[in-house]
Coordinates of C-alpha atoms and ligand atoms in Angstrom, one line a residue:
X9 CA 68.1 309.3 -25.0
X10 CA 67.1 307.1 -28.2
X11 CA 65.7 308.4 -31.1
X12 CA 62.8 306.5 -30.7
X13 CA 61.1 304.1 -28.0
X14 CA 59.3 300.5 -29.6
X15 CA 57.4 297.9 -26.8
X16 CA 57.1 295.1 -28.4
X17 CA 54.7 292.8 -27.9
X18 CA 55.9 289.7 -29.7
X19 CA 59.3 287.9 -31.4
X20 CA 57.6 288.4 -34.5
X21 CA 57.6 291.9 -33.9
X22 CA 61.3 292.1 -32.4
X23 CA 62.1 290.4 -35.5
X24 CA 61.2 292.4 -38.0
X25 CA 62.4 295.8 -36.0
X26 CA 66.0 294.5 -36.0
X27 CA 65.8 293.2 -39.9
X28 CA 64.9 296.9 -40.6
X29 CA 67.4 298.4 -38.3
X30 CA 70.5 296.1 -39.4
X31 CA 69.2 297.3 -43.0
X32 CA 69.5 301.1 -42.3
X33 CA 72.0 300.6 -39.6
X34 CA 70.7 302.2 -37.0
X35 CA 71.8 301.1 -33.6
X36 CA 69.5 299.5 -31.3
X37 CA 69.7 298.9 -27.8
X38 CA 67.5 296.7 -25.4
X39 CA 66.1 297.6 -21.9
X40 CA 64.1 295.5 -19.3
X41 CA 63.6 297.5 -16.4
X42 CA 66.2 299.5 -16.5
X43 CA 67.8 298.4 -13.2
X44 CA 71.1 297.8 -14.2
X45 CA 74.1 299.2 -12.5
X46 CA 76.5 299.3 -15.5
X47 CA 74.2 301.2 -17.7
X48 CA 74.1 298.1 -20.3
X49 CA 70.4 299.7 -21.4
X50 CA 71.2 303.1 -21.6
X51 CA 71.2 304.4 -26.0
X52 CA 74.7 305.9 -26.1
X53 CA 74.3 306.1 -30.0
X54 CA 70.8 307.1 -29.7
X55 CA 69.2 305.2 -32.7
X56 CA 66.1 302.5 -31.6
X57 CA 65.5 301.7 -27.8
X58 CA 63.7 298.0 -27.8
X59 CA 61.5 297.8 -24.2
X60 CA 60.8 294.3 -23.7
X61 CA 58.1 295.4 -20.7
X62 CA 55.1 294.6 -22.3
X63 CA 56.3 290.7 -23.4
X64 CA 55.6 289.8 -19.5
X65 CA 53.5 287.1 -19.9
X66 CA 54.4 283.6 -18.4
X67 CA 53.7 281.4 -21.0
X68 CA 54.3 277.1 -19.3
X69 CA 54.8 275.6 -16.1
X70 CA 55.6 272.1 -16.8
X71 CA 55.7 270.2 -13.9
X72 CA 56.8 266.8 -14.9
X73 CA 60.1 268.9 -16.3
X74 CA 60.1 271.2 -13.4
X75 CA 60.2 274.1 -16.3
X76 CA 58.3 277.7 -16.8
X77 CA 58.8 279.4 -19.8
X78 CA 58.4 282.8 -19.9
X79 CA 58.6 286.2 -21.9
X80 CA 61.5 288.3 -20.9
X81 CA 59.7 291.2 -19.5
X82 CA 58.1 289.0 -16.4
X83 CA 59.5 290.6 -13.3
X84 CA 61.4 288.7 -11.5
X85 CA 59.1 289.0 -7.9
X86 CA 56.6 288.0 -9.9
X87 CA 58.3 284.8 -11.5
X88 CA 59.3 284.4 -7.5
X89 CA 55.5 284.2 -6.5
X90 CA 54.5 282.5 -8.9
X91 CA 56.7 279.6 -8.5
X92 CA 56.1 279.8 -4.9
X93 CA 52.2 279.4 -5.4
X94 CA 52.7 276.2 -7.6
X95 CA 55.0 275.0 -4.7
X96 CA 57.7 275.4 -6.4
X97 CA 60.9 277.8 -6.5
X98 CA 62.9 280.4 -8.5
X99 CA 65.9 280.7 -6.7
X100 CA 68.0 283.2 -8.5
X101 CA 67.4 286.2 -5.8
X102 CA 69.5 289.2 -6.9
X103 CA 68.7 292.5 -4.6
X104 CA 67.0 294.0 -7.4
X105 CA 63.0 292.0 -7.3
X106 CA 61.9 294.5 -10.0
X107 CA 64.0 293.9 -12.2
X108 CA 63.0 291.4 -15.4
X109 CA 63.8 287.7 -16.3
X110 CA 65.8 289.4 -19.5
X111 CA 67.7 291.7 -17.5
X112 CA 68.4 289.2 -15.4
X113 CA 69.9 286.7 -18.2
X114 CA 71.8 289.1 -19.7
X115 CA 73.5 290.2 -16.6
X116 CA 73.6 286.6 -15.7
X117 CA 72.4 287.8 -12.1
X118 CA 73.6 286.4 -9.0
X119 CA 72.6 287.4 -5.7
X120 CA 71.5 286.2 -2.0
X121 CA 70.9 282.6 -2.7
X122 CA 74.2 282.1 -4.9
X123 CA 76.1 280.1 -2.3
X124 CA 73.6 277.3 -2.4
X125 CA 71.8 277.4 -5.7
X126 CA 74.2 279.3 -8.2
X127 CA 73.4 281.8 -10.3
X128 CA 70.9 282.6 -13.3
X129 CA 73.2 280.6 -15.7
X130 CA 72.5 277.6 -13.8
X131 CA 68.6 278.2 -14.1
X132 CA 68.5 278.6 -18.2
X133 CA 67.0 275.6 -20.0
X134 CA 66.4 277.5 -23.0
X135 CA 66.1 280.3 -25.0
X136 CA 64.9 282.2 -28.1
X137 CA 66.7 285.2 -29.7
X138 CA 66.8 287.6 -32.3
X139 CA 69.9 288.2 -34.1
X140 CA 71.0 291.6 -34.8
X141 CA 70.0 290.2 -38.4
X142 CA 66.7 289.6 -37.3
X143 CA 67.0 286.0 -37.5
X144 CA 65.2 283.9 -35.0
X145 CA 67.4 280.8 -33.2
X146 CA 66.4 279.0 -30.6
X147 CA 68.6 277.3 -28.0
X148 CA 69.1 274.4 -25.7
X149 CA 65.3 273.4 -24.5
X150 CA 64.1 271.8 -21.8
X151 CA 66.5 268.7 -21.4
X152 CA 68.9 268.8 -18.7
X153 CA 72.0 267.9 -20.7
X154 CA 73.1 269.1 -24.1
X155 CA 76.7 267.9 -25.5
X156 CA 76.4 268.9 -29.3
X157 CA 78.3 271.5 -30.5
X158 CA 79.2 274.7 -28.6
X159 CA 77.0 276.2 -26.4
X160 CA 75.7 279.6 -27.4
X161 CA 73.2 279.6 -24.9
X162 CA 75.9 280.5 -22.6
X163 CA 77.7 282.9 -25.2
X164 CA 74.2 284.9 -25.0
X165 CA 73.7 284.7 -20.8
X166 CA 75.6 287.3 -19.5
X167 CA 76.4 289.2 -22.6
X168 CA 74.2 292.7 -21.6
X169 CA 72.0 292.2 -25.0
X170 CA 75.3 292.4 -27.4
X171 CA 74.7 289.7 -28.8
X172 CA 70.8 290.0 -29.5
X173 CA 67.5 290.0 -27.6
X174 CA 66.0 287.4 -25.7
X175 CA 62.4 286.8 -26.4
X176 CA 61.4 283.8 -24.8
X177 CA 63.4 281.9 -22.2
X178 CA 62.5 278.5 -20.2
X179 CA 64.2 278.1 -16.9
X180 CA 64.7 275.8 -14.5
X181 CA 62.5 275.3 -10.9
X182 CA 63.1 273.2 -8.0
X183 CA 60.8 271.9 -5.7
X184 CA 60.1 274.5 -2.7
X185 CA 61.9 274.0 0.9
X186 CA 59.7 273.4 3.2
X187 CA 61.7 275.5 5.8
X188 CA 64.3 278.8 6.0
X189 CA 66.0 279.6 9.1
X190 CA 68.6 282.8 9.4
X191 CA 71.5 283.5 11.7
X192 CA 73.0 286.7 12.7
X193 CA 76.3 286.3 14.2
X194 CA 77.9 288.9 15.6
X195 CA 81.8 289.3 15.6
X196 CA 84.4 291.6 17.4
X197 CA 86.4 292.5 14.2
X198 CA 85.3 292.9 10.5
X199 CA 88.5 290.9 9.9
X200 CA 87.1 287.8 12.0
X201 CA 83.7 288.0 10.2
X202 CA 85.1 287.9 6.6
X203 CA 87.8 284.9 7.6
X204 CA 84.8 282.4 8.8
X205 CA 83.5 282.5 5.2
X206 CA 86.1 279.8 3.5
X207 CA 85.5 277.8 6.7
X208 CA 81.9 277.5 6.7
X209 CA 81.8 276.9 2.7
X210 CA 84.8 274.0 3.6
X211 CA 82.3 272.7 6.6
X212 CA 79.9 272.0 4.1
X213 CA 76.9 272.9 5.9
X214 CA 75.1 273.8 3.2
X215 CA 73.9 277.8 3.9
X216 CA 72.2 279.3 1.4
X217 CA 72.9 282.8 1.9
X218 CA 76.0 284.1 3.6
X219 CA 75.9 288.3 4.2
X220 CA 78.2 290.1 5.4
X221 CA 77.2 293.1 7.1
X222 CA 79.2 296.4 9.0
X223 CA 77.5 298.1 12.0
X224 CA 77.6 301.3 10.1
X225 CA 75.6 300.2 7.2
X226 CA 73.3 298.5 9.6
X227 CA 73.0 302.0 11.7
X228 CA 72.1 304.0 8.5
X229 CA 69.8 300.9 7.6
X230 CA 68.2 301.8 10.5
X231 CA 68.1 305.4 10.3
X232 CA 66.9 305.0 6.7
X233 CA 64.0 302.3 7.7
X234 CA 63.3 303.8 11.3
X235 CA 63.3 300.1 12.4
X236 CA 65.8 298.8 15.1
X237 CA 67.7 295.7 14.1
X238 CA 68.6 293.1 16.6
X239 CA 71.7 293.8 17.2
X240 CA 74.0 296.5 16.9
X241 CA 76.9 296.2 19.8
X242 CA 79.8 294.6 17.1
X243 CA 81.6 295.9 14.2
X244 CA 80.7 293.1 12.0
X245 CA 77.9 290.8 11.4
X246 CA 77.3 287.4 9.4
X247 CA 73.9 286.9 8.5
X248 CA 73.4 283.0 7.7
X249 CA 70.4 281.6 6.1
X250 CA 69.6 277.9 5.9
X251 CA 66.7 275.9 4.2
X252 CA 65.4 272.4 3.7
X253 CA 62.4 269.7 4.2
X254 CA 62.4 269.2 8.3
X255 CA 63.5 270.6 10.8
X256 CA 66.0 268.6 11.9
X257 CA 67.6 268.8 8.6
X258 CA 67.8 272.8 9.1
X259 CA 69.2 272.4 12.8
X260 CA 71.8 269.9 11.6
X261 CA 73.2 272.4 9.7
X262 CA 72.5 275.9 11.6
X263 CA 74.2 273.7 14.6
X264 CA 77.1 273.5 13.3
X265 CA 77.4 276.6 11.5
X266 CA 76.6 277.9 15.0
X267 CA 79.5 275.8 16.7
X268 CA 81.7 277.1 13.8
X269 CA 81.6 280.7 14.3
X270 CA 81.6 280.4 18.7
X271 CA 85.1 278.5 18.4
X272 CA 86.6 280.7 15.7
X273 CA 85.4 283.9 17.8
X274 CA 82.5 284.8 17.3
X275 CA 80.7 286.6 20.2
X276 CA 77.1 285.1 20.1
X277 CA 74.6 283.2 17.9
X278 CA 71.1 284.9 17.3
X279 CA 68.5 282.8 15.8
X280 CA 65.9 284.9 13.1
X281 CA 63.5 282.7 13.1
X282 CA 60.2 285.0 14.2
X283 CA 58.5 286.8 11.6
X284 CA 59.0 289.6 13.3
X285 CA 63.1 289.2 13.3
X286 CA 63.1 288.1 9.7
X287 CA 61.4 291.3 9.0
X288 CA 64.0 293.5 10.9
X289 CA 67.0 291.6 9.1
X290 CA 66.2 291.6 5.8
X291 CA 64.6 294.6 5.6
X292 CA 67.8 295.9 6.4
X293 CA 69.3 293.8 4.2
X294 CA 67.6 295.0 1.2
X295 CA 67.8 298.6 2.5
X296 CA 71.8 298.8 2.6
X297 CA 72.0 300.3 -1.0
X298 CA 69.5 303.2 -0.8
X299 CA 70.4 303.5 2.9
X300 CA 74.0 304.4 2.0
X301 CA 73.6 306.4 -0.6
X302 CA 70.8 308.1 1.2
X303 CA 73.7 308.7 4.0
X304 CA 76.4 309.6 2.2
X305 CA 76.9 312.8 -0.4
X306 CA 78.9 310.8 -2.8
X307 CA 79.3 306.7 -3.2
X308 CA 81.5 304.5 -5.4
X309 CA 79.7 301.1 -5.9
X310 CA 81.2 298.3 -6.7
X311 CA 81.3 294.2 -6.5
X312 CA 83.9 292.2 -4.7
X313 CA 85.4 289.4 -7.3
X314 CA 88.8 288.0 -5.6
X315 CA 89.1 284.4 -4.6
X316 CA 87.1 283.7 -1.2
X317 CA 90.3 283.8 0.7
X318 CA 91.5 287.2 -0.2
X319 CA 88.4 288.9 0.6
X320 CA 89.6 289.7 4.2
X321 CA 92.6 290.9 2.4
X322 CA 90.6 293.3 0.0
Ligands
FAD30 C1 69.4 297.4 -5.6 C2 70.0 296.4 -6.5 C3 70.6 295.3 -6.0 C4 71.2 294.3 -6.9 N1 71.8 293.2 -6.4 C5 72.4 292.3 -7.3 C6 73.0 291.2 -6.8 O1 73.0 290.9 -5.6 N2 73.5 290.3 -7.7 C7 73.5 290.6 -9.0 O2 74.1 289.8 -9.8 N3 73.0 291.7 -9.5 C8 72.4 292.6 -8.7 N4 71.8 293.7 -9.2 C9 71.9 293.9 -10.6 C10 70.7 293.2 -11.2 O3 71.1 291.9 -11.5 C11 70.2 293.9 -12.5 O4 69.8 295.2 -12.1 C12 69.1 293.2 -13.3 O5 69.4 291.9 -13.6 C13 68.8 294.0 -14.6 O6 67.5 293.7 -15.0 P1 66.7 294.8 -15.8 O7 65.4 294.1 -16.3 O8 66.5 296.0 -15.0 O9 67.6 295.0 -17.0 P2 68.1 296.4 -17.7 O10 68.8 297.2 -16.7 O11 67.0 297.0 -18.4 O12 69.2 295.8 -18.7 C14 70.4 295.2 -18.2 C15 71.2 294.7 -19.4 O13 70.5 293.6 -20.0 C16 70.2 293.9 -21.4 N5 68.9 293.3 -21.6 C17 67.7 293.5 -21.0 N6 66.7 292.8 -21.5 C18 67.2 292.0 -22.4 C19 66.7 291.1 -23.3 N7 65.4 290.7 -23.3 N8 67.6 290.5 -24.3 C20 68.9 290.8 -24.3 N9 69.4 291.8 -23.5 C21 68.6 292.4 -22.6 C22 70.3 295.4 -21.5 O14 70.6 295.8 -22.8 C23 71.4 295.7 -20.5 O15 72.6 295.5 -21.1 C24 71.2 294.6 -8.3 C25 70.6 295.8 -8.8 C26 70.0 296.7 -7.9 C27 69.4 297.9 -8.5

């Protein structure tokens, strides 16, 4: 526990909390919504916990930059709808929807729409931080390209509020796709399901979102949710989500995605396209976390980073 919780409402305020605290040296740490799974926002040395929950206010959407620029405790879902009600789209889409636009910077988040879109890095225009000194900087902007110098913007995404805390950031949007279409495709082996990954990336069709997913996570999915999923026959699943203007555009692709997976075994092709489908896949989807540990007396969580190719492997 910290000695002492501060919400602040304002740089200004952020600012002159960290001059005071690099003056006494007291340690502070920052905390968005506390969703984190390495406990980067938990006060080891005690000293002053900085909540950046109340700065949640979305300050621009520019449209002829395709920019918003917003404080660091806006939530990511609600960053999501709100793009989405401009027509426009947010596509950083870590599990976590409750977690905040801060958090998610300095975790450089990833998530289900990475294959396609990348991750929050690739989403940062700019941003404004407070310096362990309690100096203000503010870096990068809204311009698409910036050669001068090196890029600290890029030192502070990612770096679990080490570095300082973000008070203001303005990130990218894209227009929104007209169109997403899912496939579940089911496979006899989990070996077979991971080794059609490389060869869908290399057929560049373009998914958005490639998930793997074992039958027994799906099973306690479903005991957790008390909702059937689709399918539950094979050991393995891929769960493929593609998006675009027209619907030809989407077919072209979920074709021969489709094609892909029959010839390199896979042992059907089922097409989530009804609301009601969509629901029973991705509520799964979401679920797997608390469904497992909800399932199992003791869990050891942790992220997959080995080349593509060596996942099978892993
Ligand atoms: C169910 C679940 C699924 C997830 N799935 C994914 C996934 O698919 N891909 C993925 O990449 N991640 C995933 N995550 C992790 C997710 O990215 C983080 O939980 C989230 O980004 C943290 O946001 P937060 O607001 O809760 O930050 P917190 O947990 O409060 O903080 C996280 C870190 O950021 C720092 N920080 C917070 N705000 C600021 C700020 N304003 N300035 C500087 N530093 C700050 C904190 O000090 C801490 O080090 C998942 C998490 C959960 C719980």
């Amino acid at each position: 526990m910290p000695d002492i919780l501060v919400k602040v409402q304002s740089t200004e305020e952020t600012a002159g909390i960290m001059t005071y605290a690099a003056l006494k040296k007291i340690p502070v740490v920052v905390r968005g919504a506390g969703t984190g799974l390495v406990g980067g926002a938990v006060a080891l040395c005690k000293g002053i916990m900085i909540e950046t929950g109340a700065m949640n206010h979305i300050l621009e959407l520019d449209r002829e930059n395709l920019t918003v620029t917003v404080e660091p405790g806006v939530l990511l879902m609600d960053l999501a709808a709100y793009a989405e009600e401009n027509k426009l789209f947010y596509p950083p889409d870590p599990g976590e929807k409750s977690a905040t636009i801060g958090g998610n910077i300095s975790t450089n988040a990833g998530g289900m729409r990475a294959v396609k879109y990348g991750v929050t890095r690739d989403y940062v225009r700019g941003l404004t931080v407070v310096l362990p000194t309690g100096e203000v900087i503010r870096l990068g902007g809204k311009v698409v390209k910036n050669s001068s110098g090196y890029s600290l913007m890029n030192l502070i995404i990612g770096s679990e509020g080490t570095l300082g805390i973000i008070t203001e950031a303005t990130l990218k949007l894209l227009p929104l796709p007209e169109l997403t279409v899912s496939l579940l495709i089911p496979f006899s082996t989990i070996e077979a399901a991971i080794e059609i990954v490389p060869r869908i990336i290399e057929a560049q069709v373009q998914a958005v979102a490639i998930e793997f997913m074992e039958r027994s996570t799906i099973l306690f999915a479903e005991d957790f949710l008390g909702k059937k999923f689709p399918d539950t026959d094979s050991d393995a699943y891929i769960l493929l989500t593609f998006d675009g203007n027209s619907r030809e555009e989407v077919e072209n692709s979920f074709e021969k995605a489709a094609d892909l997976c029959l010839s390199y075994g896979a042992k059907d092709v089922f097409l989530v396209d009804t609301e009601e489908r969509k629901d029973s896949v991705w509520s799964a989807r979401g679920a797997f976390l608390e469904a497992i540990k909800a399932s199992a007396a003791e869990m050891d969580e942790c992220d997959v980073v080995v080349p593509r190719s060596r996942v099978a492997d892993l």
